[in-house]
């Protein structure tokens, strides 16, 4: 049996006729940029998450860098971010000339709030809380630290659509929250898309102006902005998918529960969920000290896997200019060598999951054979 790490076609097939109907409606409307689908989605998604404003953008990365721009964070300012975050999180900071200050992850693979204060310098302006893999950071601690030190908080919710902390939706804690709707995300479009959410009218206004060449009134440009508009077709698709998001999340919880209980190989440790957070299981991530060997073994058995992420941002070539060294963030680097994302997608069959579980339970590294 051949099993892909991710299989977007399955999720599409669950509600194909709804997407096709909406796509035709948008195509036949003759209106493709900033119209009723975008404004409808913005309202529905803000209501779903529980913020006052949502501004549709072209991608999650755009949401991040435009968020820092809106907050006035720029050259010389420092932003605290988890060392094992996705590279786009760091780019959202550095595109503005600001400097990422890396903090090691905790036992839940997310920003370790207990290490934040030691990383705060007089140049610190914000904390970027990335809710990695579908579960929440400790937002109680993070918001408390931010208030005490006068820092802004941006939430990166690209992997946490519908995740909650103490029963409250991720994306409602910080000054601004950023979402990606890249096709593999919990709420995924059929192309690139993103959004920025906030309760602050001034930020929402700025971003609406900024995403459209820095223009509120046609041909009058207040700042050098971006072309980062969510398009009508993607917004229409997202409106359809949003009505099924809870159901998709529930299905992923059921799949994760099965992996949690049936994987019984002492070398494979599933991700723990932080008490206080639910988990929408953006990925199903395990840790294994023989990760590369496990990955090759699964590949030989036609089981696809992915690594989120093999090179931590501080060791990426793109960030050589920051001058970090190997060994500087040992927990981050250890995680990069241990994590593996198992096949996991809406529409995964019981048979497929059984096959993966059996192979995992049979895995033995060479040195233990
Ligand atoms: C996917 C992702 C992004 C970037 O989103 P794009 O829409 O691909 O630009 C940023 N942060 C995290 C945590 C992500 O998973």
PDB file of N, CA and C in Angstrom, residues 74-173:
ATOM      1  N   UNK A  74      10.769  47.806  13.313  1.00  0.00           N
ATOM      2  CA  UNK A  74      11.678  47.925  12.178  1.00  0.00           C
ATOM      3  C   UNK A  74      13.125  47.750  12.565  1.00  0.00           C
ATOM      4  N   UNK A  75      14.043  48.350  11.784  1.00  0.00           N
ATOM      5  CA  UNK A  75      15.473  48.143  11.972  1.00  0.00           C
ATOM      6  C   UNK A  75      15.934  48.323  13.424  1.00  0.00           C
ATOM      7  N   UNK A  76      16.684  47.337  13.905  1.00  0.00           N
ATOM      8  CA  UNK A  76      17.246  47.414  15.254  1.00  0.00           C
ATOM      9  C   UNK A  76      16.322  46.865  16.338  1.00  0.00           C
ATOM     10  N   UNK A  77      15.042  46.767  16.048  1.00  0.00           N
ATOM     11  CA  UNK A  77      14.110  46.230  17.051  1.00  0.00           C
ATOM     12  C   UNK A  77      14.258  44.714  17.128  1.00  0.00           C
ATOM     13  N   UNK A  78      14.074  44.182  18.328  1.00  0.00           N
ATOM     14  CA  UNK A  78      14.172  42.728  18.504  1.00  0.00           C
ATOM     15  C   UNK A  78      12.800  42.104  18.717  1.00  0.00           C
ATOM     16  N   UNK A  79      12.633  40.929  18.126  1.00  0.00           N
ATOM     17  CA  UNK A  79      11.395  40.169  18.290  1.00  0.00           C
ATOM     18  C   UNK A  79      11.754  38.766  18.764  1.00  0.00           C
ATOM     19  N   UNK A  80      11.127  38.348  19.852  1.00  0.00           N
ATOM     20  CA  UNK A  80      11.391  37.022  20.420  1.00  0.00           C
ATOM     21  C   UNK A  80      10.567  35.978  19.692  1.00  0.00           C
ATOM     22  N   UNK A  81      11.228  34.906  19.284  1.00  0.00           N
ATOM     23  CA  UNK A  81      10.549  33.853  18.520  1.00  0.00           C
ATOM     24  C   UNK A  81      11.153  32.503  18.883  1.00  0.00           C
ATOM     25  N   UNK A  82      10.350  31.468  18.773  1.00  0.00           N
ATOM     26  CA  UNK A  82      10.818  30.132  19.103  1.00  0.00           C
ATOM     27  C   UNK A  82      11.877  29.658  18.095  1.00  0.00           C
ATOM     28  N   UNK A  83      12.924  29.037  18.595  1.00  0.00           N
ATOM     29  CA  UNK A  83      14.014  28.588  17.729  1.00  0.00           C
ATOM     30  C   UNK A  83      13.600  27.567  16.687  1.00  0.00           C
ATOM     31  N   UNK A  84      12.583  26.759  16.999  1.00  0.00           N
ATOM     32  CA  UNK A  84      12.185  25.706  16.047  1.00  0.00           C
ATOM     33  C   UNK A  84      10.975  26.107  15.200  1.00  0.00           C
ATOM     34  N   UNK A  85      10.742  27.421  15.106  1.00  0.00           N
ATOM     35  CA  UNK A  85       9.626  27.904  14.280  1.00  0.00           C
ATOM     36  C   UNK A  85       9.928  27.677  12.801  1.00  0.00           C
ATOM     37  N   UNK A  86       8.908  27.880  11.985  1.00  0.00           N
ATOM     38  CA  UNK A  86       9.077  27.788  10.542  1.00  0.00           C
ATOM     39  C   UNK A  86       9.850  29.020  10.063  1.00  0.00           C
ATOM     40  N   UNK A  87      10.618  28.852   8.990  1.00  0.00           N
ATOM     41  CA  UNK A  87      11.464  29.955   8.501  1.00  0.00           C
ATOM     42  C   UNK A  87      10.646  31.203   8.173  1.00  0.00           C
ATOM     43  N   UNK A  88       9.391  31.012   7.712  1.00  0.00           N
ATOM     44  CA  UNK A  88       8.553  32.173   7.356  1.00  0.00           C
ATOM     45  C   UNK A  88       8.302  33.070   8.569  1.00  0.00           C
ATOM     46  N   UNK A  89       8.241  32.465   9.767  1.00  0.00           N
ATOM     47  CA  UNK A  89       8.018  33.259  10.983  1.00  0.00           C
ATOM     48  C   UNK A  89       9.161  34.256  11.125  1.00  0.00           C
ATOM     49  N   UNK A  90      10.367  33.776  10.893  1.00  0.00           N
ATOM     50  CA  UNK A  90      11.557  34.603  11.060  1.00  0.00           C
ATOM     51  C   UNK A  90      11.637  35.638   9.939  1.00  0.00           C
ATOM     52  N   UNK A  91      11.265  35.234   8.733  1.00  0.00           N
ATOM     53  CA  UNK A  91      11.271  36.185   7.616  1.00  0.00           C
ATOM     54  C   UNK A  91      10.279  37.325   7.863  1.00  0.00           C
ATOM     55  N   UNK A  92       9.168  37.013   8.498  1.00  0.00           N
ATOM     56  CA  UNK A  92       8.184  38.055   8.820  1.00  0.00           C
ATOM     57  C   UNK A  92       8.805  39.161   9.667  1.00  0.00           C
ATOM     58  N   UNK A  93       9.775  38.776  10.478  1.00  0.00           N
ATOM     59  CA  UNK A  93      10.494  39.733  11.337  1.00  0.00           C
ATOM     60  C   UNK A  93      11.568  40.466  10.536  1.00  0.00           C
ATOM     61  N   UNK A  94      12.400  39.681   9.828  1.00  0.00           N
ATOM     62  CA  UNK A  94      13.607  40.278   9.219  1.00  0.00           C
ATOM     63  C   UNK A  94      13.317  41.085   7.956  1.00  0.00           C
ATOM     64  N   UNK A  95      12.211  40.819   7.277  1.00  0.00           N
ATOM     65  CA  UNK A  95      11.844  41.633   6.105  1.00  0.00           C
ATOM     66  C   UNK A  95      11.742  43.106   6.512  1.00  0.00           C
ATOM     67  N   UNK A  96      11.371  43.336   7.761  1.00  0.00           N
ATOM     68  CA  UNK A  96      11.253  44.707   8.265  1.00  0.00           C
ATOM     69  C   UNK A  96      12.565  45.256   8.824  1.00  0.00           C
ATOM     70  N   UNK A  97      13.635  44.469   8.719  1.00  0.00           N
ATOM     71  CA  UNK A  97      14.914  44.924   9.261  1.00  0.00           C
ATOM     72  C   UNK A  97      15.057  44.652  10.747  1.00  0.00           C
ATOM     73  N   UNK A  98      14.033  44.055  11.368  1.00  0.00           N
ATOM     74  CA  UNK A  98      14.107  43.734  12.794  1.00  0.00           C
ATOM     75  C   UNK A  98      14.923  42.450  12.984  1.00  0.00           C
ATOM     76  N   UNK A  99      15.271  42.179  14.228  1.00  0.00           N
ATOM     77  CA  UNK A  99      16.187  41.074  14.539  1.00  0.00           C
ATOM     78  C   UNK A  99      15.466  39.995  15.346  1.00  0.00           C
ATOM     79  N   UNK A 100      15.519  38.744  14.887  1.00  0.00           N
ATOM     80  CA  UNK A 100      14.895  37.677  15.670  1.00  0.00           C
ATOM     81  C   UNK A 100      15.784  37.285  16.847  1.00  0.00           C
ATOM     82  N   UNK A 101      15.184  37.115  18.009  1.00  0.00           N
ATOM     83  CA  UNK A 101      15.919  36.609  19.169  1.00  0.00           C
ATOM     84  C   UNK A 101      15.319  35.241  19.466  1.00  0.00           C
ATOM     85  N   UNK A 102      16.122  34.210  19.272  1.00  0.00           N
ATOM     86  CA  UNK A 102      15.597  32.853  19.385  1.00  0.00           C
ATOM     87  C   UNK A 102      15.538  32.379  20.828  1.00  0.00           C
ATOM     88  N   UNK A 103      14.434  31.696  21.128  1.00  0.00           N
ATOM     89  CA  UNK A 103      14.253  31.103  22.461  1.00  0.00           C
ATOM     90  C   UNK A 103      13.942  29.627  22.242  1.00  0.00           C
ATOM     91  N   UNK A 104      14.508  28.783  23.076  1.00  0.00           N
ATOM     92  CA  UNK A 104      14.357  27.336  22.902  1.00  0.00           C
ATOM     93  C   UNK A 104      12.906  26.880  23.108  1.00  0.00           C
ATOM     94  N   UNK A 105      12.525  25.796  22.454  1.00  0.00           N
ATOM     95  CA  UNK A 105      11.177  25.243  22.665  1.00  0.00           C
ATOM     96  C   UNK A 105      11.101  24.445  23.967  1.00  0.00           C
ATOM     97  N   UNK A 106       9.854  24.223  24.410  1.00  0.00           N
ATOM     98  CA  UNK A 106       9.636  23.434  25.625  1.00  0.00           C
ATOM     99  C   UNK A 106       9.293  21.986  25.267  1.00  0.00           C
ATOM    100  N   UNK A 107       8.778  21.251  26.241  1.00  0.00           N
ATOM    101  CA  UNK A 107       8.484  19.829  26.028  1.00  0.00           C
ATOM    102  C   UNK A 107       7.298  19.608  25.089  1.00  0.00           C
ATOM    103  N   UNK A 108       6.606  20.698  24.713  1.00  0.00           N
ATOM    104  CA  UNK A 108       5.482  20.588  23.786  1.00  0.00           C
ATOM    105  C   UNK A 108       5.855  21.131  22.415  1.00  0.00           C
ATOM    106  N   UNK A 109       7.149  21.288  22.179  1.00  0.00           N
ATOM    107  CA  UNK A 109       7.678  21.750  20.894  1.00  0.00           C
ATOM    108  C   UNK A 109       7.256  23.173  20.549  1.00  0.00           C
ATOM    109  N   UNK A 110       6.882  23.953  21.543  1.00  0.00           N
ATOM    110  CA  UNK A 110       6.491  25.340  21.311  1.00  0.00           C
ATOM    111  C   UNK A 110       7.341  26.254  22.187  1.00  0.00           C
ATOM    112  N   UNK A 111       7.277  27.557  21.895  1.00  0.00           N
ATOM    113  CA  UNK A 111       8.017  28.561  22.652  1.00  0.00           C
ATOM    114  C   UNK A 111       7.960  28.296  24.162  1.00  0.00           C
ATOM    115  N   UNK A 112       9.143  28.188  24.778  1.00  0.00           N
ATOM    116  CA  UNK A 112       9.208  27.950  26.218  1.00  0.00           C
ATOM    117  C   UNK A 112       9.084  29.289  26.943  1.00  0.00           C
ATOM    118  N   UNK A 113       7.885  29.532  27.477  1.00  0.00           N
ATOM    119  CA  UNK A 113       7.605  30.838  28.090  1.00  0.00           C
ATOM    120  C   UNK A 113       8.544  31.125  29.258  1.00  0.00           C
ATOM    121  N   UNK A 114       9.016  30.075  29.921  1.00  0.00           N
ATOM    122  CA  UNK A 114       9.897  30.286  31.068  1.00  0.00           C
ATOM    123  C   UNK A 114      11.288  30.774  30.675  1.00  0.00           C
ATOM    124  N   UNK A 115      11.600  30.729  29.399  1.00  0.00           N
ATOM    125  CA  UNK A 115      12.914  31.215  28.948  1.00  0.00           C
ATOM    126  C   UNK A 115      12.837  32.593  28.297  1.00  0.00           C
ATOM    127  N   UNK A 116      11.639  33.141  28.197  1.00  0.00           N
ATOM    128  CA  UNK A 116      11.497  34.407  27.465  1.00  0.00           C
ATOM    129  C   UNK A 116      12.194  35.562  28.184  1.00  0.00           C
ATOM    130  N   UNK A 117      11.973  35.676  29.487  1.00  0.00           N
ATOM    131  CA  UNK A 117      12.476  36.869  30.179  1.00  0.00           C
ATOM    132  C   UNK A 117      13.986  37.014  30.086  1.00  0.00           C
ATOM    133  N   UNK A 118      14.690  35.889  30.094  1.00  0.00           N
ATOM    134  CA  UNK A 118      16.154  35.943  29.987  1.00  0.00           C
ATOM    135  C   UNK A 118      16.596  36.477  28.620  1.00  0.00           C
ATOM    136  N   UNK A 119      15.698  36.442  27.635  1.00  0.00           N
ATOM    137  CA  UNK A 119      16.066  36.863  26.275  1.00  0.00           C
ATOM    138  C   UNK A 119      15.678  38.317  25.988  1.00  0.00           C
ATOM    139  N   UNK A 120      15.012  38.956  26.953  1.00  0.00           N
ATOM    140  CA  UNK A 120      14.541  40.332  26.724  1.00  0.00           C
ATOM    141  C   UNK A 120      15.674  41.332  26.967  1.00  0.00           C
ATOM    142  N   UNK A 121      15.967  42.145  25.960  1.00  0.00           N
ATOM    143  CA  UNK A 121      16.964  43.224  26.087  1.00  0.00           C
ATOM    144  C   UNK A 121      16.212  44.552  25.922  1.00  0.00           C
ATOM    145  N   UNK A 122      16.904  45.667  26.109  1.00  0.00           N
ATOM    146  CA  UNK A 122      16.215  46.958  25.905  1.00  0.00           C
ATOM    147  C   UNK A 122      15.684  47.141  24.477  1.00  0.00           C
ATOM    148  N   UNK A 123      16.229  46.381  23.521  1.00  0.00           N
ATOM    149  CA  UNK A 123      15.766  46.521  22.125  1.00  0.00           C
ATOM    150  C   UNK A 123      14.522  45.687  21.836  1.00  0.00           C
ATOM    151  N   UNK A 124      14.102  44.853  22.773  1.00  0.00           N
ATOM    152  CA  UNK A 124      12.951  43.969  22.533  1.00  0.00           C
ATOM    153  C   UNK A 124      11.675  44.782  22.353  1.00  0.00           C
ATOM    154  N   UNK A 125      10.906  44.436  21.321  1.00  0.00           N
ATOM    155  CA  UNK A 125       9.665  45.160  21.050  1.00  0.00           C
ATOM    156  C   UNK A 125       8.449  44.229  21.026  1.00  0.00           C
ATOM    157  N   UNK A 126       8.694  42.950  20.717  1.00  0.00           N
ATOM    158  CA  UNK A 126       7.532  42.064  20.548  1.00  0.00           C
ATOM    159  C   UNK A 126       7.901  40.608  20.768  1.00  0.00           C
ATOM    160  N   UNK A 127       6.860  39.817  21.028  1.00  0.00           N
ATOM    161  CA  UNK A 127       6.993  38.355  21.075  1.00  0.00           C
ATOM    162  C   UNK A 127       6.136  37.804  19.941  1.00  0.00           C
ATOM    163  N   UNK A 128       6.729  36.906  19.151  1.00  0.00           N
ATOM    164  CA  UNK A 128       5.948  36.203  18.130  1.00  0.00           C
ATOM    165  C   UNK A 128       5.654  34.807  18.678  1.00  0.00           C
ATOM    166  N   UNK A 129       4.392  34.577  19.028  1.00  0.00           N
ATOM    167  CA  UNK A 129       3.987  33.284  19.588  1.00  0.00           C
ATOM    168  C   UNK A 129       3.471  32.410  18.448  1.00  0.00           C
ATOM    169  N   UNK A 130       4.271  31.410  18.094  1.00  0.00           N
ATOM    170  CA  UNK A 130       3.893  30.520  16.991  1.00  0.00           C
ATOM    171  C   UNK A 130       3.238  29.275  17.599  1.00  0.00           C
ATOM    172  N   UNK A 131       1.980  29.046  17.289  1.00  0.00           N
ATOM    173  CA  UNK A 131       1.279  27.864  17.818  1.00  0.00           C
ATOM    174  C   UNK A 131       1.573  26.690  16.880  1.00  0.00           C
ATOM    175  N   UNK A 132       2.717  26.074  17.115  1.00  0.00           N
ATOM    176  CA  UNK A 132       3.214  25.073  16.171  1.00  0.00           C
ATOM    177  C   UNK A 132       2.480  23.736  16.284  1.00  0.00           C
ATOM    178  N   UNK A 133       2.277  23.089  15.154  1.00  0.00           N
ATOM    179  CA  UNK A 133       1.734  21.721  15.053  1.00  0.00           C
ATOM    180  C   UNK A 133       0.276  21.589  15.507  1.00  0.00           C
ATOM    181  N   UNK A 134      -0.418  22.709  15.738  1.00  0.00           N
ATOM    182  CA  UNK A 134      -1.845  22.603  16.083  1.00  0.00           C
ATOM    183  C   UNK A 134      -2.165  22.826  17.540  1.00  0.00           C
ATOM    184  N   UNK A 135      -1.135  23.006  18.385  1.00  0.00           N
ATOM    185  CA  UNK A 135      -1.463  23.303  19.776  1.00  0.00           C
ATOM    186  C   UNK A 135      -0.941  24.682  20.195  1.00  0.00           C
ATOM    187  N   UNK A 136      -1.533  25.154  21.281  1.00  0.00           N
ATOM    188  CA  UNK A 136      -1.287  26.533  21.700  1.00  0.00           C
ATOM    189  C   UNK A 136      -0.018  26.672  22.545  1.00  0.00           C
ATOM    190  N   UNK A 137       0.632  27.820  22.408  1.00  0.00           N
ATOM    191  CA  UNK A 137       1.660  28.221  23.370  1.00  0.00           C
ATOM    192  C   UNK A 137       0.962  28.526  24.698  1.00  0.00           C
ATOM    193  N   UNK A 138       1.728  28.672  25.760  1.00  0.00           N
ATOM    194  CA  UNK A 138       1.150  29.072  27.048  1.00  0.00           C
ATOM    195  C   UNK A 138       0.868  30.574  26.991  1.00  0.00           C
ATOM    196  N   UNK A 139      -0.335  30.920  26.531  1.00  0.00           N
ATOM    197  CA  UNK A 139      -0.644  32.328  26.309  1.00  0.00           C
ATOM    198  C   UNK A 139      -0.824  33.108  27.606  1.00  0.00           C
ATOM    199  N   UNK A 140      -1.122  32.417  28.704  1.00  0.00           N
ATOM    200  CA  UNK A 140      -1.254  33.117  29.988  1.00  0.00           C
ATOM    201  C   UNK A 140       0.101  33.695  30.381  1.00  0.00           C
ATOM    202  N   UNK A 141       1.129  32.847  30.343  1.00  0.00           N
ATOM    203  CA  UNK A 141       2.479  33.315  30.698  1.00  0.00           C
ATOM    204  C   UNK A 141       2.987  34.355  29.703  1.00  0.00           C
ATOM    205  N   UNK A 142       2.770  34.084  28.419  1.00  0.00           N
ATOM    206  CA  UNK A 142       3.302  34.993  27.393  1.00  0.00           C
ATOM    207  C   UNK A 142       2.669  36.385  27.509  1.00  0.00           C
ATOM    208  N   UNK A 143       1.351  36.446  27.695  1.00  0.00           N
ATOM    209  CA  UNK A 143       0.688  37.754  27.800  1.00  0.00           C
ATOM    210  C   UNK A 143       1.117  38.484  29.075  1.00  0.00           C
ATOM    211  N   UNK A 144       1.339  37.717  30.128  1.00  0.00           N
ATOM    212  CA  UNK A 144       1.782  38.322  31.381  1.00  0.00           C
ATOM    213  C   UNK A 144       3.171  38.940  31.219  1.00  0.00           C
ATOM    214  N   UNK A 145       4.076  38.209  30.599  1.00  0.00           N
ATOM    215  CA  UNK A 145       5.436  38.733  30.378  1.00  0.00           C
ATOM    216  C   UNK A 145       5.370  39.971  29.477  1.00  0.00           C
ATOM    217  N   UNK A 146       4.573  39.879  28.424  1.00  0.00           N
ATOM    218  CA  UNK A 146       4.468  41.000  27.478  1.00  0.00           C
ATOM    219  C   UNK A 146       3.957  42.253  28.191  1.00  0.00           C
ATOM    220  N   UNK A 147       2.948  42.098  29.031  1.00  0.00           N
ATOM    221  CA  UNK A 147       2.409  43.266  29.744  1.00  0.00           C
ATOM    222  C   UNK A 147       3.440  43.858  30.687  1.00  0.00           C
ATOM    223  N   UNK A 148       4.155  42.988  31.396  1.00  0.00           N
ATOM    224  CA  UNK A 148       5.129  43.502  32.357  1.00  0.00           C
ATOM    225  C   UNK A 148       6.296  44.216  31.695  1.00  0.00           C
ATOM    226  N   UNK A 149       6.639  43.800  30.455  1.00  0.00           N
ATOM    227  CA  UNK A 149       7.804  44.395  29.783  1.00  0.00           C
ATOM    228  C   UNK A 149       7.409  45.362  28.665  1.00  0.00           C
ATOM    229  N   UNK A 150       6.123  45.610  28.509  1.00  0.00           N
ATOM    230  CA  UNK A 150       5.680  46.547  27.468  1.00  0.00           C
ATOM    231  C   UNK A 150       5.948  46.049  26.056  1.00  0.00           C
ATOM    232  N   UNK A 151       5.793  44.743  25.842  1.00  0.00           N
ATOM    233  CA  UNK A 151       6.039  44.181  24.505  1.00  0.00           C
ATOM    234  C   UNK A 151       4.713  43.925  23.786  1.00  0.00           C
ATOM    235  N   UNK A 152       4.730  44.050  22.453  1.00  0.00           N
ATOM    236  CA  UNK A 152       3.583  43.644  21.645  1.00  0.00           C
ATOM    237  C   UNK A 152       3.618  42.128  21.481  1.00  0.00           C
ATOM    238  N   UNK A 153       2.464  41.558  21.214  1.00  0.00           N
ATOM    239  CA  UNK A 153       2.408  40.125  20.946  1.00  0.00           C
ATOM    240  C   UNK A 153       1.728  39.887  19.598  1.00  0.00           C
ATOM    241  N   UNK A 154       2.424  39.150  18.754  1.00  0.00           N
ATOM    242  CA  UNK A 154       1.826  38.690  17.488  1.00  0.00           C
ATOM    243  C   UNK A 154       1.685  37.183  17.603  1.00  0.00           C
ATOM    244  N   UNK A 155       0.507  36.677  17.276  1.00  0.00           N
ATOM    245  CA  UNK A 155       0.309  35.221  17.254  1.00  0.00           C
ATOM    246  C   UNK A 155       0.409  34.731  15.819  1.00  0.00           C
ATOM    247  N   UNK A 156       1.208  33.697  15.600  1.00  0.00           N
ATOM    248  CA  UNK A 156       1.250  33.034  14.296  1.00  0.00           C
ATOM    249  C   UNK A 156       0.353  31.805  14.385  1.00  0.00           C
ATOM    250  N   UNK A 157      -0.822  31.920  13.783  1.00  0.00           N
ATOM    251  CA  UNK A 157      -1.835  30.865  13.866  1.00  0.00           C
ATOM    252  C   UNK A 157      -1.899  30.054  12.571  1.00  0.00           C
ATOM    253  N   UNK A 158      -0.805  30.026  11.821  1.00  0.00           N
ATOM    254  CA  UNK A 158      -0.801  29.324  10.533  1.00  0.00           C
ATOM    255  C   UNK A 158      -1.018  27.821  10.687  1.00  0.00           C
ATOM    256  N   UNK A 159      -0.807  27.303  11.914  1.00  0.00           N
ATOM    257  CA  UNK A 159      -0.999  25.868  12.140  1.00  0.00           C
ATOM    258  C   UNK A 159      -2.042  25.624  13.218  1.00  0.00           C
ATOM    259  N   UNK A 160      -2.855  26.612  13.526  1.00  0.00           N
ATOM    260  CA  UNK A 160      -3.738  26.470  14.690  1.00  0.00           C
ATOM    261  C   UNK A 160      -5.127  27.062  14.443  1.00  0.00           C
ATOM    262  N   UNK A 161      -5.714  26.758  13.307  1.00  0.00           N
ATOM    263  CA  UNK A 161      -7.066  27.254  13.003  1.00  0.00           C
ATOM    264  C   UNK A 161      -8.061  26.486  13.873  1.00  0.00           C
ATOM    265  N   UNK A 162      -8.581  27.152  14.886  1.00  0.00           N
ATOM    266  CA  UNK A 162      -9.558  26.478  15.762  1.00  0.00           C
ATOM    267  C   UNK A 162      -8.945  25.951  17.052  1.00  0.00           C
ATOM    268  N   UNK A 163      -7.648  26.140  17.232  1.00  0.00           N
ATOM    269  CA  UNK A 163      -6.998  25.738  18.488  1.00  0.00           C
ATOM    270  C   UNK A 163      -7.385  26.734  19.585  1.00  0.00           C
ATOM    271  N   UNK A 164      -7.532  26.221  20.812  1.00  0.00           N
ATOM    272  CA  UNK A 164      -7.880  27.107  21.922  1.00  0.00           C
ATOM    273  C   UNK A 164      -6.848  27.000  23.050  1.00  0.00           C
ATOM    274  N   UNK A 165      -6.760  28.074  23.830  1.00  0.00           N
ATOM    275  CA  UNK A 165      -5.972  28.082  25.065  1.00  0.00           C
ATOM    276  C   UNK A 165      -6.926  28.432  26.197  1.00  0.00           C
ATOM    277  N   UNK A 166      -7.054  27.559  27.201  1.00  0.00           N
ATOM    278  CA  UNK A 166      -8.008  27.746  28.301  1.00  0.00           C
ATOM    279  C   UNK A 166      -9.393  28.046  27.738  1.00  0.00           C
ATOM    280  N   UNK A 167      -9.753  27.366  26.673  1.00  0.00           N
ATOM    281  CA  UNK A 167     -11.083  27.503  26.083  1.00  0.00           C
ATOM    282  C   UNK A 167     -11.285  28.718  25.200  1.00  0.00           C
ATOM    283  N   UNK A 168     -10.258  29.560  25.066  1.00  0.00           N
ATOM    284  CA  UNK A 168     -10.387  30.776  24.252  1.00  0.00           C
ATOM    285  C   UNK A 168      -9.561  30.593  22.977  1.00  0.00           C
ATOM    286  N   UNK A 169     -10.104  31.065  21.876  1.00  0.00           N
ATOM    287  CA  UNK A 169      -9.501  30.784  20.570  1.00  0.00           C
ATOM    288  C   UNK A 169      -8.120  31.421  20.401  1.00  0.00           C
ATOM    289  N   UNK A 170      -7.158  30.664  19.920  1.00  0.00           N
ATOM    290  CA  UNK A 170      -5.866  31.232  19.536  1.00  0.00           C
ATOM    291  C   UNK A 170      -6.120  32.255  18.434  1.00  0.00           C
ATOM    292  N   UNK A 171      -5.423  33.367  18.523  1.00  0.00           N
ATOM    293  CA  UNK A 171      -5.662  34.445  17.572  1.00  0.00           C
ATOM    294  C   UNK A 171      -6.410  35.595  18.227  1.00  0.00           C
ATOM    295  N   UNK A 172      -6.852  35.386  19.491  1.00  0.00           N
ATOM    296  CA  UNK A 172      -7.562  36.451  20.199  1.00  0.00           C
ATOM    297  C   UNK A 172      -6.746  37.015  21.362  1.00  0.00           C
ATOM    298  N   UNK A 173      -5.531  36.502  21.552  1.00  0.00           N
ATOM    299  CA  UNK A 173      -4.742  36.927  22.714  1.00  0.00           C
ATOM    300  C   UNK A 173      -3.837  38.124  22.395  1.00  0.00           C
TER     301      UNK A 173
END
